[in-house]
mmCIF file of C-alpha atoms in Angstrom:
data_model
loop_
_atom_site.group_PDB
_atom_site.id
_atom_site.type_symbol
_atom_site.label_atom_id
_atom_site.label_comp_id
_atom_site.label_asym_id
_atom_site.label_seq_id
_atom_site.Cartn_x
_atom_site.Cartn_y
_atom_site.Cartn_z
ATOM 1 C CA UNK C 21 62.891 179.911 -122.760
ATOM 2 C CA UNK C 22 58.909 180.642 -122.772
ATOM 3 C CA UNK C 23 57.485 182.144 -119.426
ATOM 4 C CA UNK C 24 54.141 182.876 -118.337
ATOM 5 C CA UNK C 25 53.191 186.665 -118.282
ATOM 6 C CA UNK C 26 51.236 188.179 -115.142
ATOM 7 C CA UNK C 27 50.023 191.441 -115.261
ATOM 8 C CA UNK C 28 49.607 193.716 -113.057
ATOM 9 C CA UNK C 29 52.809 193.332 -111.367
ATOM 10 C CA UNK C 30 51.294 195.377 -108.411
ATOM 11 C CA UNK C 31 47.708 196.543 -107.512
ATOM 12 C CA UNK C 32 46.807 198.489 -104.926
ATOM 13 C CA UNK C 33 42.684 198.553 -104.069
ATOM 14 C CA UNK C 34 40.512 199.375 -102.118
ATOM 15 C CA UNK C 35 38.811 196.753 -99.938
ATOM 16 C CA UNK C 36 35.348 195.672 -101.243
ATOM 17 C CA UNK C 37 36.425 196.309 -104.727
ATOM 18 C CA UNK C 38 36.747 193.548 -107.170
ATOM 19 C CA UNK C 39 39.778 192.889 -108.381
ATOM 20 C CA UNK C 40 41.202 191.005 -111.763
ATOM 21 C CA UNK C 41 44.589 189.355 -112.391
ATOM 22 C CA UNK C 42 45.742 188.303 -115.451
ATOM 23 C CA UNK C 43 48.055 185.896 -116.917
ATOM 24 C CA UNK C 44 49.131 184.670 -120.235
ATOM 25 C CA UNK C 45 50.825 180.674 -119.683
ATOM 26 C CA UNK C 46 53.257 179.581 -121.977
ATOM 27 C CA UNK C 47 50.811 178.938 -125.479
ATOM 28 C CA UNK C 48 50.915 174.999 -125.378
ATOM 29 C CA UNK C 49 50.112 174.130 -122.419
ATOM 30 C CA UNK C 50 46.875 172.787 -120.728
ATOM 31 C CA UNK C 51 46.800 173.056 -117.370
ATOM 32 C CA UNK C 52 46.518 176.214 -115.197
ATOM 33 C CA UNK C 53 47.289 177.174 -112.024
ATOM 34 C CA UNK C 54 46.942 179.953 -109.361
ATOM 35 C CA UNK C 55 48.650 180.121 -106.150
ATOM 36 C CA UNK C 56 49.254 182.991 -103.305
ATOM 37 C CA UNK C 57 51.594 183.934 -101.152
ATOM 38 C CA UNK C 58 51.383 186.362 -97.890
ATOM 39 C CA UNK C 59 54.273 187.693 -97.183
ATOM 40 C CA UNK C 60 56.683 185.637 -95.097
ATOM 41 C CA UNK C 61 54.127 182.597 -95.667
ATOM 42 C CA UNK C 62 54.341 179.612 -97.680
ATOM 43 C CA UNK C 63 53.265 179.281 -101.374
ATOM 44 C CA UNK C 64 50.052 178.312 -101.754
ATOM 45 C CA UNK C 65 47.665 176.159 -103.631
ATOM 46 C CA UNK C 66 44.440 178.081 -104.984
ATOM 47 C CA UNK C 67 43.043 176.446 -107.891
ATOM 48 C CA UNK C 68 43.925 174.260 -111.042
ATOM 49 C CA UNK C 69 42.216 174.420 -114.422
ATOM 50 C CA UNK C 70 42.028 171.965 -117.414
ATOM 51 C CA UNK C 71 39.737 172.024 -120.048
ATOM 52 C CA UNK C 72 38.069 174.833 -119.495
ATOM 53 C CA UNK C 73 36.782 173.828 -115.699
ATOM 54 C CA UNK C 74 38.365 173.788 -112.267
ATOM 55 C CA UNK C 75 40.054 170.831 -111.767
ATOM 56 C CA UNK C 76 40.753 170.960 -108.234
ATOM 57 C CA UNK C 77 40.389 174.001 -105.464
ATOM 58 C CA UNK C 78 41.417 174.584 -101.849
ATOM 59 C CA UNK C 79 39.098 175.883 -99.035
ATOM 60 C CA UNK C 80 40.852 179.396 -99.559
ATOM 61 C CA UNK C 81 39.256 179.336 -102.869
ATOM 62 C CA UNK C 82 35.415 180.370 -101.676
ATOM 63 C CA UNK C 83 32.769 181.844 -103.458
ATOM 64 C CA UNK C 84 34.622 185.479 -103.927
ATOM 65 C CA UNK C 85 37.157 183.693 -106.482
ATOM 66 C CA UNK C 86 36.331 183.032 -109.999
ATOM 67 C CA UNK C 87 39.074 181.952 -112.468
ATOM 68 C CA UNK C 88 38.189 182.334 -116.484
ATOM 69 C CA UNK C 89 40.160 181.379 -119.811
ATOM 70 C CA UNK C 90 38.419 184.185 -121.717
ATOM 71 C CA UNK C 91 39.675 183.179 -125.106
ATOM 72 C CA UNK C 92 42.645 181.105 -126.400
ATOM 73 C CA UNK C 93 45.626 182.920 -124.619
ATOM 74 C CA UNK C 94 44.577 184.964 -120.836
ATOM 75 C CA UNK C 95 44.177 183.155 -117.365
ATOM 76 C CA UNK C 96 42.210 185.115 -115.443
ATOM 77 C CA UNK C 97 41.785 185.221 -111.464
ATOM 78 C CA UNK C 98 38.903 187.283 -110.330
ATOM 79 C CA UNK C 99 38.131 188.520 -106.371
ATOM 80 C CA UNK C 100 35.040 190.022 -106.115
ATOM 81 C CA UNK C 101 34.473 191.725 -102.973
ATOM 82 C CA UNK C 102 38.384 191.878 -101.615
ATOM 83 C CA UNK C 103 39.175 191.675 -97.596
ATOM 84 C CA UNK C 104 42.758 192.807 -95.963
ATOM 85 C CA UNK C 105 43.804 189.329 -95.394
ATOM 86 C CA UNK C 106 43.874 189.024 -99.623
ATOM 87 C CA UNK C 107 46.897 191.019 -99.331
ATOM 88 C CA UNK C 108 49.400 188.949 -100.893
ATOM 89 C CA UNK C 109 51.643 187.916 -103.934
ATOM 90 C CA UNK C 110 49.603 185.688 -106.625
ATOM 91 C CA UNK C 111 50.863 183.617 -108.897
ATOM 92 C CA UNK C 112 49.997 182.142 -111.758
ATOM 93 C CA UNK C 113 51.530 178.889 -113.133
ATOM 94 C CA UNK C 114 51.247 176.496 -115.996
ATOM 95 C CA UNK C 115 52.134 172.947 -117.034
ATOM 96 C CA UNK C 116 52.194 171.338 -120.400
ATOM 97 C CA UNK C 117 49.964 168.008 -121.936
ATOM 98 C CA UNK C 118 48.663 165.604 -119.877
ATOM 99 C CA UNK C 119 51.889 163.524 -120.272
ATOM 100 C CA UNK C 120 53.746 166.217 -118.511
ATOM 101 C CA UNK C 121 51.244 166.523 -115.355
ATOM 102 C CA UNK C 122 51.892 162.470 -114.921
ATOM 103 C CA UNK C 123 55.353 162.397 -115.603
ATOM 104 C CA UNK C 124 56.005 165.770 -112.923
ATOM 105 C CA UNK C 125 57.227 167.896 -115.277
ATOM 106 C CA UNK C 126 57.696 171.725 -113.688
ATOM 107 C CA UNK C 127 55.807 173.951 -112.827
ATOM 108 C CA UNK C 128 56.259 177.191 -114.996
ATOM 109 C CA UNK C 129 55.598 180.081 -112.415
ATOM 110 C CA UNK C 130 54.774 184.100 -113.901
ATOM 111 C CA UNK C 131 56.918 186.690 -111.437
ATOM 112 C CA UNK C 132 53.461 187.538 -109.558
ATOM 113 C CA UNK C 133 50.772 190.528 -108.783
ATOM 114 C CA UNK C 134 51.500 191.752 -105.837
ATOM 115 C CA UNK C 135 47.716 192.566 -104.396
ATOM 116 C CA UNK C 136 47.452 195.001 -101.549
ATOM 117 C CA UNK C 137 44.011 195.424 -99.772
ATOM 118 C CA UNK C 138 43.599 198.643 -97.831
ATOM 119 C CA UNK O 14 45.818 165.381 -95.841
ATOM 120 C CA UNK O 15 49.405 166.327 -97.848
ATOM 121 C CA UNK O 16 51.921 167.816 -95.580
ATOM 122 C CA UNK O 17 55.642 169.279 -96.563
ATOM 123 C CA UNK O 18 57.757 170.663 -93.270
ATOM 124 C CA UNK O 19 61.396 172.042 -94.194
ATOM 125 C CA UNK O 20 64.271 172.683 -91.774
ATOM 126 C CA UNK O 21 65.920 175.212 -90.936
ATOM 127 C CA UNK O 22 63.653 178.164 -91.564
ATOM 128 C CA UNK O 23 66.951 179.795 -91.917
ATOM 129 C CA UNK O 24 70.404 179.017 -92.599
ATOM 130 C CA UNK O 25 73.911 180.769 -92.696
ATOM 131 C CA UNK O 26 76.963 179.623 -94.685
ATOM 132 C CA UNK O 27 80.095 181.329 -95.415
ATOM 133 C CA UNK O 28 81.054 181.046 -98.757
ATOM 134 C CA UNK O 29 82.340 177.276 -99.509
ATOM 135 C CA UNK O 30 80.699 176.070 -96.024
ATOM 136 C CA UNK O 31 78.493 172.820 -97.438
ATOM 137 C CA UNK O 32 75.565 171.713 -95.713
ATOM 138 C CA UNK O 33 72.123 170.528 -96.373
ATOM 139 C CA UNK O 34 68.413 171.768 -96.515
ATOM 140 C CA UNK O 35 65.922 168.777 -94.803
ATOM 141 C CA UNK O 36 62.477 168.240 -96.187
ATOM 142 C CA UNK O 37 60.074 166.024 -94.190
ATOM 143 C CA UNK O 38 56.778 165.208 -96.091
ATOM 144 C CA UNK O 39 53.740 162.795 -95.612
ATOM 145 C CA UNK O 40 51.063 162.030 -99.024
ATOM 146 C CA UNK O 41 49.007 159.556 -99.645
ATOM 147 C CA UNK O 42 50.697 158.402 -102.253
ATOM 148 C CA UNK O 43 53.799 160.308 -104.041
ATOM 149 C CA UNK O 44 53.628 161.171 -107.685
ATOM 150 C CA UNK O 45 56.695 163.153 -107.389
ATOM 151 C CA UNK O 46 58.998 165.837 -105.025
ATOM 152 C CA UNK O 47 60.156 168.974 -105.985
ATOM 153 C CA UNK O 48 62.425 171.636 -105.478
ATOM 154 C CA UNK O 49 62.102 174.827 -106.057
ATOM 155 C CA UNK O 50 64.872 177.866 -106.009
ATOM 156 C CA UNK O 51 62.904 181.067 -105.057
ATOM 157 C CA UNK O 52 64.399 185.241 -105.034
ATOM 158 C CA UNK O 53 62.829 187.750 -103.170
ATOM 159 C CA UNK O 54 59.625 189.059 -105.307
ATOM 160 C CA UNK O 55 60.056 186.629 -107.969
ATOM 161 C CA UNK O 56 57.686 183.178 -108.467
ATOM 162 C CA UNK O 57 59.457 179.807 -107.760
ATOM 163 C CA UNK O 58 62.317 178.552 -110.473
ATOM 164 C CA UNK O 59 62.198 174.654 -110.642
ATOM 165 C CA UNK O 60 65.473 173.090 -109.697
ATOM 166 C CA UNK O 61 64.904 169.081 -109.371
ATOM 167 C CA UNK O 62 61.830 166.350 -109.775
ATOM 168 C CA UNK O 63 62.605 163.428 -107.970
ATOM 169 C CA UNK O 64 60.234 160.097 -108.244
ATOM 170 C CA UNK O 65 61.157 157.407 -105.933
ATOM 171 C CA UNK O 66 63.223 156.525 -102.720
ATOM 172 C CA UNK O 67 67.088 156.204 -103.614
ATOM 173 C CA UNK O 68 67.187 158.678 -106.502
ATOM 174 C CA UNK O 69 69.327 161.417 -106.926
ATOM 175 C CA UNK O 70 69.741 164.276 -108.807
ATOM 176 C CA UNK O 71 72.544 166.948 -109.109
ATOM 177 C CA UNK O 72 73.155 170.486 -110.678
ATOM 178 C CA UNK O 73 76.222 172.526 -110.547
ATOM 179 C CA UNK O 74 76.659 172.623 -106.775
ATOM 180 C CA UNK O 75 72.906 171.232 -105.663
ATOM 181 C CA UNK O 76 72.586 167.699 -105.381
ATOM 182 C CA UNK O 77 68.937 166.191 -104.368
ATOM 183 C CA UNK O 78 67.824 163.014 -102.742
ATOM 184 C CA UNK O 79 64.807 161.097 -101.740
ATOM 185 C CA UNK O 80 63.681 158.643 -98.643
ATOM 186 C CA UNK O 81 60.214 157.284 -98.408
ATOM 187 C CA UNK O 82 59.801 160.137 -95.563
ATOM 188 C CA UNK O 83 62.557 162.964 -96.316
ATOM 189 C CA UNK O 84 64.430 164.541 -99.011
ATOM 190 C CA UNK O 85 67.808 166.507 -98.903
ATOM 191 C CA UNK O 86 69.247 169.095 -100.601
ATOM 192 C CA UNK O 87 72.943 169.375 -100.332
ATOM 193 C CA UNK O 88 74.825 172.146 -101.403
ATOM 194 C CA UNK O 89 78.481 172.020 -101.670
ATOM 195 C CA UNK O 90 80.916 174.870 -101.901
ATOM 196 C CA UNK O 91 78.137 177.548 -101.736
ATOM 197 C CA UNK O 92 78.710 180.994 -103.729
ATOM 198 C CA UNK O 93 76.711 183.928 -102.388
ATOM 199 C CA UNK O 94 74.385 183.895 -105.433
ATOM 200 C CA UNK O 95 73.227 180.458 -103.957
ATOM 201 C CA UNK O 96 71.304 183.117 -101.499
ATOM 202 C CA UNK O 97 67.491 182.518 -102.073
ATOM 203 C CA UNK O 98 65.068 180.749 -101.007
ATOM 204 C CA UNK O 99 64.795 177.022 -101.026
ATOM 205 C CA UNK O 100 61.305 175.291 -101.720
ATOM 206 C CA UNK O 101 60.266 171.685 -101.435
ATOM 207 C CA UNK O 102 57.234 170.382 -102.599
ATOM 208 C CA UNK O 103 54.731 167.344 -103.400
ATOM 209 C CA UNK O 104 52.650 166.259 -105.470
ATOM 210 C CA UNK O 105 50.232 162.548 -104.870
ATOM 211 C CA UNK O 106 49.067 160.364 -107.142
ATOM 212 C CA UNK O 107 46.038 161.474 -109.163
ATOM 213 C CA UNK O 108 46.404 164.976 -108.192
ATOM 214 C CA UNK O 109 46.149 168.366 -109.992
ATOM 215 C CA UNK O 110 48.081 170.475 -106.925
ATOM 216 C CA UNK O 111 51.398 170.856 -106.164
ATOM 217 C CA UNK O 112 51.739 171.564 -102.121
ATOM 218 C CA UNK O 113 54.373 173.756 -100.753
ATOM 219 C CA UNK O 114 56.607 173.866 -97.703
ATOM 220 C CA UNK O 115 57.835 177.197 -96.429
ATOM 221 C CA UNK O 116 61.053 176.942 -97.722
ATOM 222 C CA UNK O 117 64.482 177.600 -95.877
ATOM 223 C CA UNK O 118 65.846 180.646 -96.539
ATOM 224 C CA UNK O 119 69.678 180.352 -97.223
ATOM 225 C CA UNK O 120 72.226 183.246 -96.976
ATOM 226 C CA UNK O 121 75.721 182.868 -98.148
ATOM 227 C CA UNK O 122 78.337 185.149 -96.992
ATOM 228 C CA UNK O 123 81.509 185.841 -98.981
#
């Protein structure tokens, strides 16, 4: 079965630094996701992306994250100055056409980066 | 705003001890309820859509079901590879996200 590819699968920084996460989704599909997870929290909800623009973000998603489809293939999630509370597992998910998004297909989840923040 | 609560936080079986996982959610409008199957480290594994109150849906020993408020997942004759974590989550009509509960985390003993 395809599967999206995150890479790193950790990263250690330093805080302040920026940070980038990468992910390949499965190659047909169209919409994007990124999503977080602090340890012993709930999954969740970053951003979406279709079309080449954010779709729809939540209030964790501030000015510090960018997210980029560089060419035809990479996802990218960018943090530019990182804090301790960033410290968490991201990841990165994908869905396929828009038939798929209305009908509730699944979400394809990547096995994460897990970011630590020191 | 979207809300998903699932209960227990935690639950115990022995192995063939059935029981079920609760999911309590409030949207707008539902576009659809999922559940997810998550190991420790790894990202969520889809197990089940469901679409409307009354429906059902069943793999090997998981079998899903929807109210206009709750859904339940029932698991019958657990095996201790059943151990994971145990996601619901919604998504509303005209939406992009999918929202998360914490999960129940489910332990099976042999």
């Amino acid at each position: 079965e395809p599967e999206v590819t995150q890479t790193p699968s950790h990263q250690v920084t330093q805080m302040g630094q920026e940070v980038i996460l990468r992910c390949v989704p499965i190659s047909n599909h169209l919409y994007f996701y990124w999503y977080r997870q602090i340890l012993g929290q709930k999954v969740e909800f970053l951003v979406s992306f279709y079309n080449n623009e954010i779709s729809e973000k939540s209030e964790i998603f501030d000015d510090q994250f960018s997210v980029e489809r560089p060419d035809g293939s990479n996802f990218t999630l960018k943090i530019r100055s990182t804090k301790l509370e960033d410290s968490a597992m991201y990841f990165c998910a994908s869905i396929g056409d828009r038939s798929s998004l209305y009908a509730n297909e699944k979400l394809f989840f990547g096995s994460g980066t897990q970011l630590s923040v020191l | 705003e979207d809300q998903v609560t699932q209960s227990p936080e935690a639950l115990r079986l022995q192995e063939g001890e059935s029981s079920s996982l609760n999911c309590s959610y409030t949207v707008s409008g539902l576009r659809g309820l999922f559940w997810y199957r998550q190991d420790p480290g790894k990202g969520p594994e889809f197990l089940f859509t469901l679409y409307s109150a009354g429906e059902e849906k069943e793999k090997e020993r998981l079998k899903a079901t929807l109210t206009k408020k709750e859904s339940f997942l029932h698991i019958t004759a657990p095996k201790p590879e059943d151990s994971a974590t145990y996601l619901c989550a919604v998504r509303d009509t005209g939406g992009f996200k999918t929202i998360f509960g914490a999960g129940t985390r489910l332990f099976v003993k042999a």
